[in-house]
Amino acid sequence: MSDVTTFRYGRTFDLFDVNGNNAIGSDDMAALATGIAQAHNLPDDSAKGRALRDAYRQLWEILRRYADADANGRITRDEFIEAMGNGLSSAGQFTRSLDDAMDAEFAVIDANDDGRIDQAELRAALESAGLTAEEAGVTAGKIDADGDDVVSREEYRAAWTRYYLEGDPEVDMFLGGSR
Ligand SMILES: [Ca+2]
Ligand SMILES: [Ca+2]
Ligand SMILES: [Ca+2]
């Protein structure tokens, strides 16, 4: 596996390993969902909060099934990079599960439920994720790939995938409240 690929999947691993104990567990995936919900002041029992938790629980199940080589319920950095390099990163079940997580996140950011993220909604999300107003403005412009001032579900998915799976250094994205 190339150094670049190893670096890229290592970075994805770091994003998933929320509590920084050098292993991905169900607790990390739950923390991702909770972090996003809390950043948007969503109650735990709200429909959007539940959808988010379900999506990340599903993503965890896929990771556990395909990347937890020694089946101890935790995925080490080596296990993760190995599995991603061996095809998990492009496997249908994994990418569909990622899409579901992105869609659940999209729904959270789309506060007025009109099926698109407008500039105000996007900036609120980026700033709640810890970006400065200036960084949020730059990032918002990159996510809105066609420049029509709204982010479609497809644009959101594409930006997310670019950042997490392709490691495009030009794309500055975030995952909920994790940074
Ligand atoms: Ca962890
Ligand atoms: Ca909206
Ligand atoms: Ca757009």
JSON list of C-alpha atoms in Angstrom, two decimals, residues 27-178:
[
{"chain": "A", "resi": 27, "resn": "ASP", "atom": "CA", "xyz": [-18.49, 4.10, 21.68]},
{"chain": "A", "resi": 28, "resn": "ASP", "atom": "CA", "xyz": [-16.65, 6.24, 19.12]},
{"chain": "A", "resi": 29, "resn": "MET", "atom": "CA", "xyz": [-19.45, 5.91, 16.57]},
{"chain": "A", "resi": 30, "resn": "ALA", "atom": "CA", "xyz": [-22.04, 6.79, 19.21]},
{"chain": "A", "resi": 31, "resn": "ALA", "atom": "CA", "xyz": [-19.92, 9.80, 20.22]},
{"chain": "A", "resi": 32, "resn": "LEU", "atom": "CA", "xyz": [-19.80, 11.00, 16.62]},
{"chain": "A", "resi": 33, "resn": "ALA", "atom": "CA", "xyz": [-23.59, 10.99, 16.41]},
{"chain": "A", "resi": 34, "resn": "THR", "atom": "CA", "xyz": [-23.98, 12.58, 19.82]},
{"chain": "A", "resi": 35, "resn": "GLY", "atom": "CA", "xyz": [-21.41, 15.28, 19.02]},
{"chain": "A", "resi": 36, "resn": "ILE", "atom": "CA", "xyz": [-23.27, 16.28, 15.88]},
{"chain": "A", "resi": 37, "resn": "ALA", "atom": "CA", "xyz": [-26.65, 16.27, 17.64]},
{"chain": "A", "resi": 38, "resn": "GLN", "atom": "CA", "xyz": [-25.32, 18.35, 20.53]},
{"chain": "A", "resi": 39, "resn": "ALA", "atom": "CA", "xyz": [-23.65, 20.83, 18.21]},
{"chain": "A", "resi": 40, "resn": "HIS", "atom": "CA", "xyz": [-27.11, 21.48, 16.77]},
{"chain": "A", "resi": 41, "resn": "ASN", "atom": "CA", "xyz": [-28.96, 21.45, 20.08]},
{"chain": "A", "resi": 42, "resn": "LEU", "atom": "CA", "xyz": [-30.94, 18.39, 19.06]},
{"chain": "A", "resi": 43, "resn": "PRO", "atom": "CA", "xyz": [-32.59, 16.49, 21.89]},
{"chain": "A", "resi": 44, "resn": "ASP", "atom": "CA", "xyz": [-31.55, 12.82, 22.16]},
{"chain": "A", "resi": 45, "resn": "ASP", "atom": "CA", "xyz": [-35.07, 11.62, 21.46]},
{"chain": "A", "resi": 46, "resn": "SER", "atom": "CA", "xyz": [-35.68, 13.84, 18.43]},
{"chain": "A", "resi": 47, "resn": "ALA", "atom": "CA", "xyz": [-36.33, 12.10, 15.13]},
{"chain": "A", "resi": 48, "resn": "LYS", "atom": "CA", "xyz": [-33.22, 13.59, 13.55]},
{"chain": "A", "resi": 49, "resn": "GLY", "atom": "CA", "xyz": [-31.10, 12.68, 16.56]},
{"chain": "A", "resi": 50, "resn": "ARG", "atom": "CA", "xyz": [-32.34, 9.08, 16.42]},
{"chain": "A", "resi": 51, "resn": "ALA", "atom": "CA", "xyz": [-31.74, 8.83, 12.67]},
{"chain": "A", "resi": 52, "resn": "LEU", "atom": "CA", "xyz": [-28.20, 10.05, 13.20]},
{"chain": "A", "resi": 53, "resn": "ARG", "atom": "CA", "xyz": [-27.51, 7.49, 15.93]},
{"chain": "A", "resi": 54, "resn": "ASP", "atom": "CA", "xyz": [-29.02, 4.69, 13.84]},
{"chain": "A", "resi": 55, "resn": "ALA", "atom": "CA", "xyz": [-26.88, 5.65, 10.85]},
{"chain": "A", "resi": 56, "resn": "TYR", "atom": "CA", "xyz": [-23.66, 5.63, 12.85]},
{"chain": "A", "resi": 57, "resn": "ARG", "atom": "CA", "xyz": [-24.62, 2.40, 14.60]},
{"chain": "A", "resi": 58, "resn": "GLN", "atom": "CA", "xyz": [-25.10, 0.84, 11.18]},
{"chain": "A", "resi": 59, "resn": "LEU", "atom": "CA", "xyz": [-21.72, 2.18, 10.05]},
{"chain": "A", "resi": 60, "resn": "TRP", "atom": "CA", "xyz": [-20.15, 0.62, 13.13]},
{"chain": "A", "resi": 61, "resn": "GLU", "atom": "CA", "xyz": [-21.73, -2.76, 12.32]},
{"chain": "A", "resi": 62, "resn": "ILE", "atom": "CA", "xyz": [-20.20, -2.67, 8.84]},
{"chain": "A", "resi": 63, "resn": "LEU", "atom": "CA", "xyz": [-16.78, -1.70, 10.22]},
{"chain": "A", "resi": 64, "resn": "ARG", "atom": "CA", "xyz": [-16.97, -4.40, 12.88]},
{"chain": "A", "resi": 65, "resn": "ARG", "atom": "CA", "xyz": [-17.92, -7.03, 10.36]},
{"chain": "A", "resi": 66, "resn": "TYR", "atom": "CA", "xyz": [-15.25, -6.20, 7.80]},
{"chain": "A", "resi": 67, "resn": "ALA", "atom": "CA", "xyz": [-12.37, -4.56, 9.64]},
{"chain": "A", "resi": 68, "resn": "ASP", "atom": "CA", "xyz": [-12.23, -6.15, 13.09]},
{"chain": "A", "resi": 69, "resn": "ALA", "atom": "CA", "xyz": [-9.84, -8.91, 12.02]},
{"chain": "A", "resi": 70, "resn": "ASP", "atom": "CA", "xyz": [-9.37, -10.42, 15.50]},
{"chain": "A", "resi": 71, "resn": "ALA", "atom": "CA", "xyz": [-13.05, -9.91, 16.39]},
{"chain": "A", "resi": 72, "resn": "ASN", "atom": "CA", "xyz": [-12.41, -8.31, 19.75]},
{"chain": "A", "resi": 73, "resn": "GLY", "atom": "CA", "xyz": [-14.93, -5.51, 19.23]},
{"chain": "A", "resi": 74, "resn": "ARG", "atom": "CA", "xyz": [-12.30, -2.85, 18.61]},
{"chain": "A", "resi": 75, "resn": "ILE", "atom": "CA", "xyz": [-10.66, -1.88, 15.36]},
{"chain": "A", "resi": 76, "resn": "THR", "atom": "CA", "xyz": [-7.01, -0.93, 15.60]},
{"chain": "A", "resi": 77, "resn": "ARG", "atom": "CA", "xyz": [-5.31, 1.48, 13.23]},
{"chain": "A", "resi": 78, "resn": "ASP", "atom": "CA", "xyz": [-3.59, -1.43, 11.46]},
{"chain": "A", "resi": 79, "resn": "GLU", "atom": "CA", "xyz": [-6.84, -3.36, 11.11]},
{"chain": "A", "resi": 80, "resn": "PHE", "atom": "CA", "xyz": [-8.60, -0.30, 9.73]},
{"chain": "A", "resi": 81, "resn": "ILE", "atom": "CA", "xyz": [-5.92, 0.65, 7.20]},
{"chain": "A", "resi": 82, "resn": "GLU", "atom": "CA", "xyz": [-5.57, -2.97, 6.11]},
{"chain": "A", "resi": 83, "resn": "ALA", "atom": "CA", "xyz": [-9.33, -3.38, 5.57]},
{"chain": "A", "resi": 84, "resn": "MET", "atom": "CA", "xyz": [-9.73, -0.06, 3.77]},
{"chain": "A", "resi": 85, "resn": "GLY", "atom": "CA", "xyz": [-6.78, -0.85, 1.50]},
{"chain": "A", "resi": 86, "resn": "ASN", "atom": "CA", "xyz": [-8.22, -4.28, 0.78]},
{"chain": "A", "resi": 87, "resn": "GLY", "atom": "CA", "xyz": [-11.42, -2.92, -0.70]},
{"chain": "A", "resi": 88, "resn": "LEU", "atom": "CA", "xyz": [-13.62, -1.85, 2.22]},
{"chain": "A", "resi": 89, "resn": "SER", "atom": "CA", "xyz": [-13.31, 1.79, 1.17]},
{"chain": "A", "resi": 90, "resn": "SER", "atom": "CA", "xyz": [-15.13, 1.05, -2.10]},
{"chain": "A", "resi": 91, "resn": "ALA", "atom": "CA", "xyz": [-17.38, -1.81, -0.93]},
{"chain": "A", "resi": 92, "resn": "GLY", "atom": "CA", "xyz": [-21.06, -1.14, -1.59]},
{"chain": "A", "resi": 93, "resn": "GLN", "atom": "CA", "xyz": [-22.20, -1.85, 1.96]},
{"chain": "A", "resi": 94, "resn": "PHE", "atom": "CA", "xyz": [-19.64, 0.55, 3.38]},
{"chain": "A", "resi": 95, "resn": "THR", "atom": "CA", "xyz": [-20.22, 3.40, 0.94]},
{"chain": "A", "resi": 96, "resn": "ARG", "atom": "CA", "xyz": [-24.02, 3.06, 1.27]},
{"chain": "A", "resi": 97, "resn": "SER", "atom": "CA", "xyz": [-23.69, 3.18, 5.03]},
{"chain": "A", "resi": 98, "resn": "LEU", "atom": "CA", "xyz": [-21.50, 6.28, 4.75]},
{"chain": "A", "resi": 99, "resn": "ASP", "atom": "CA", "xyz": [-24.10, 7.84, 2.46]},
{"chain": "A", "resi": 100, "resn": "ASP", "atom": "CA", "xyz": [-26.78, 7.13, 5.06]},
{"chain": "A", "resi": 101, "resn": "ALA", "atom": "CA", "xyz": [-24.69, 8.80, 7.75]},
{"chain": "A", "resi": 102, "resn": "MET", "atom": "CA", "xyz": [-24.14, 11.80, 5.48]},
{"chain": "A", "resi": 103, "resn": "ASP", "atom": "CA", "xyz": [-27.85, 12.02, 4.72]},
{"chain": "A", "resi": 104, "resn": "ALA", "atom": "CA", "xyz": [-28.69, 11.91, 8.43]},
{"chain": "A", "resi": 105, "resn": "GLU", "atom": "CA", "xyz": [-26.17, 14.67, 9.01]},
{"chain": "A", "resi": 106, "resn": "PHE", "atom": "CA", "xyz": [-27.55, 16.63, 6.08]},
{"chain": "A", "resi": 107, "resn": "ALA", "atom": "CA", "xyz": [-31.03, 16.43, 7.63]},
{"chain": "A", "resi": 108, "resn": "VAL", "atom": "CA", "xyz": [-29.67, 17.81, 10.90]},
{"chain": "A", "resi": 109, "resn": "ILE", "atom": "CA", "xyz": [-28.03, 20.78, 9.17]},
{"chain": "A", "resi": 110, "resn": "ASP", "atom": "CA", "xyz": [-31.12, 21.39, 6.99]},
{"chain": "A", "resi": 111, "resn": "ALA", "atom": "CA", "xyz": [-32.88, 23.04, 9.90]},
{"chain": "A", "resi": 112, "resn": "ASN", "atom": "CA", "xyz": [-35.91, 24.23, 7.93]},
{"chain": "A", "resi": 113, "resn": "ASP", "atom": "CA", "xyz": [-36.41, 20.85, 6.18]},
{"chain": "A", "resi": 114, "resn": "ASP", "atom": "CA", "xyz": [-36.57, 22.20, 2.65]},
{"chain": "A", "resi": 115, "resn": "GLY", "atom": "CA", "xyz": [-34.20, 19.55, 1.33]},
{"chain": "A", "resi": 116, "resn": "ARG", "atom": "CA", "xyz": [-31.27, 21.90, 0.80]},
{"chain": "A", "resi": 117, "resn": "ILE", "atom": "CA", "xyz": [-28.70, 23.57, 2.97]},
{"chain": "A", "resi": 118, "resn": "ASP", "atom": "CA", "xyz": [-28.63, 27.31, 2.52]},
{"chain": "A", "resi": 119, "resn": "GLN", "atom": "CA", "xyz": [-25.67, 29.55, 3.37]},
{"chain": "A", "resi": 120, "resn": "ALA", "atom": "CA", "xyz": [-26.96, 30.41, 6.83]},
{"chain": "A", "resi": 121, "resn": "GLU", "atom": "CA", "xyz": [-27.56, 26.76, 7.72]},
{"chain": "A", "resi": 122, "resn": "LEU", "atom": "CA", "xyz": [-24.15, 25.72, 6.42]},
{"chain": "A", "resi": 123, "resn": "ARG", "atom": "CA", "xyz": [-22.24, 28.46, 8.20]},
{"chain": "A", "resi": 124, "resn": "ALA", "atom": "CA", "xyz": [-24.06, 27.69, 11.43]},
{"chain": "A", "resi": 125, "resn": "ALA", "atom": "CA", "xyz": [-23.04, 24.05, 11.08]},
{"chain": "A", "resi": 126, "resn": "LEU", "atom": "CA", "xyz": [-19.41, 24.82, 10.25]},
{"chain": "A", "resi": 127, "resn": "GLU", "atom": "CA", "xyz": [-19.06, 27.34, 13.05]},
{"chain": "A", "resi": 128, "resn": "SER", "atom": "CA", "xyz": [-20.64, 24.95, 15.55]},
{"chain": "A", "resi": 129, "resn": "ALA", "atom": "CA", "xyz": [-18.01, 22.43, 14.41]},
{"chain": "A", "resi": 130, "resn": "GLY", "atom": "CA", "xyz": [-15.31, 24.84, 15.53]},
{"chain": "A", "resi": 131, "resn": "LEU", "atom": "CA", "xyz": [-14.37, 26.69, 12.34]},
{"chain": "A", "resi": 132, "resn": "THR", "atom": "CA", "xyz": [-13.90, 30.43, 12.49]},
{"chain": "A", "resi": 133, "resn": "ALA", "atom": "CA", "xyz": [-16.30, 32.57, 10.48]},
{"chain": "A", "resi": 134, "resn": "GLU", "atom": "CA", "xyz": [-13.61, 33.06, 7.84]},
{"chain": "A", "resi": 135, "resn": "GLU", "atom": "CA", "xyz": [-12.79, 29.34, 7.60]},
{"chain": "A", "resi": 136, "resn": "ALA", "atom": "CA", "xyz": [-16.50, 28.55, 7.45]},
{"chain": "A", "resi": 137, "resn": "GLY", "atom": "CA", "xyz": [-16.93, 30.94, 4.53]},
{"chain": "A", "resi": 138, "resn": "VAL", "atom": "CA", "xyz": [-14.10, 29.35, 2.55]},
{"chain": "A", "resi": 139, "resn": "THR", "atom": "CA", "xyz": [-15.27, 25.82, 3.34]},
{"chain": "A", "resi": 140, "resn": "ALA", "atom": "CA", "xyz": [-18.87, 26.66, 2.46]},
{"chain": "A", "resi": 141, "resn": "GLY", "atom": "CA", "xyz": [-17.71, 27.81, -0.97]},
{"chain": "A", "resi": 142, "resn": "LYS", "atom": "CA", "xyz": [-15.94, 24.50, -1.57]},
{"chain": "A", "resi": 143, "resn": "ILE", "atom": "CA", "xyz": [-18.88, 22.35, -0.52]},
{"chain": "A", "resi": 144, "resn": "ASP", "atom": "CA", "xyz": [-21.22, 24.31, -2.78]},
{"chain": "A", "resi": 145, "resn": "ALA", "atom": "CA", "xyz": [-19.47, 22.95, -5.85]},
{"chain": "A", "resi": 146, "resn": "ASP", "atom": "CA", "xyz": [-21.75, 24.54, -8.47]},
{"chain": "A", "resi": 147, "resn": "GLY", "atom": "CA", "xyz": [-21.79, 27.91, -6.70]},
{"chain": "A", "resi": 148, "resn": "ASP", "atom": "CA", "xyz": [-25.57, 28.38, -6.63]},
{"chain": "A", "resi": 149, "resn": "ASP", "atom": "CA", "xyz": [-25.45, 29.30, -2.91]},
{"chain": "A", "resi": 150, "resn": "VAL", "atom": "CA", "xyz": [-27.29, 26.19, -1.75]},
{"chain": "A", "resi": 151, "resn": "VAL", "atom": "CA", "xyz": [-25.84, 22.77, -0.95]},
{"chain": "A", "resi": 152, "resn": "SER", "atom": "CA", "xyz": [-27.72, 19.83, -2.37]},
{"chain": "A", "resi": 153, "resn": "ARG", "atom": "CA", "xyz": [-27.66, 16.38, -0.84]},
{"chain": "A", "resi": 154, "resn": "GLU", "atom": "CA", "xyz": [-25.37, 15.29, -3.68]},
{"chain": "A", "resi": 155, "resn": "GLU", "atom": "CA", "xyz": [-22.95, 18.15, -3.10]},
{"chain": "A", "resi": 156, "resn": "TYR", "atom": "CA", "xyz": [-22.85, 17.38, 0.59]},
{"chain": "A", "resi": 157, "resn": "ARG", "atom": "CA", "xyz": [-22.16, 13.69, 0.01]},
{"chain": "A", "resi": 158, "resn": "ALA", "atom": "CA", "xyz": [-19.54, 14.47, -2.62]},
{"chain": "A", "resi": 159, "resn": "ALA", "atom": "CA", "xyz": [-17.65, 16.88, -0.36]},
{"chain": "A", "resi": 160, "resn": "TRP", "atom": "CA", "xyz": [-17.73, 14.45, 2.54]},
{"chain": "A", "resi": 161, "resn": "THR", "atom": "CA", "xyz": [-16.56, 11.53, 0.43]},
{"chain": "A", "resi": 162, "resn": "ARG", "atom": "CA", "xyz": [-13.80, 13.64, -1.10]},
{"chain": "A", "resi": 163, "resn": "TYR", "atom": "CA", "xyz": [-12.52, 14.54, 2.32]},
{"chain": "A", "resi": 164, "resn": "TYR", "atom": "CA", "xyz": [-12.81, 11.21, 4.07]},
{"chain": "A", "resi": 165, "resn": "LEU", "atom": "CA", "xyz": [-12.04, 8.71, 1.37]},
{"chain": "A", "resi": 166, "resn": "GLU", "atom": "CA", "xyz": [-9.98, 10.56, -1.16]},
{"chain": "A", "resi": 167, "resn": "GLY", "atom": "CA", "xyz": [-8.13, 12.84, 1.22]},
{"chain": "A", "resi": 168, "resn": "ASP", "atom": "CA", "xyz": [-8.38, 15.87, -1.03]},
{"chain": "A", "resi": 169, "resn": "PRO", "atom": "CA", "xyz": [-6.24, 18.43, 0.81]},
{"chain": "A", "resi": 170, "resn": "GLU", "atom": "CA", "xyz": [-8.15, 21.23, -0.93]},
{"chain": "A", "resi": 171, "resn": "VAL", "atom": "CA", "xyz": [-11.35, 20.28, 0.81]},
{"chain": "A", "resi": 172, "resn": "ASP", "atom": "CA", "xyz": [-11.62, 21.44, 4.37]},
{"chain": "A", "resi": 173, "resn": "MET", "atom": "CA", "xyz": [-14.51, 19.57, 5.85]},
{"chain": "A", "resi": 174, "resn": "PHE", "atom": "CA", "xyz": [-15.67, 18.51, 9.21]},
{"chain": "A", "resi": 175, "resn": "LEU", "atom": "CA", "xyz": [-17.55, 15.77, 10.89]},
{"chain": "A", "resi": 176, "resn": "GLY", "atom": "CA", "xyz": [-20.07, 17.23, 13.23]},
{"chain": "A", "resi": 177, "resn": "GLY", "atom": "CA", "xyz": [-18.63, 18.39, 16.50]},
{"chain": "A", "resi": 178, "resn": "SER", "atom": "CA", "xyz": [-15.52, 16.28, 16.29]}
]
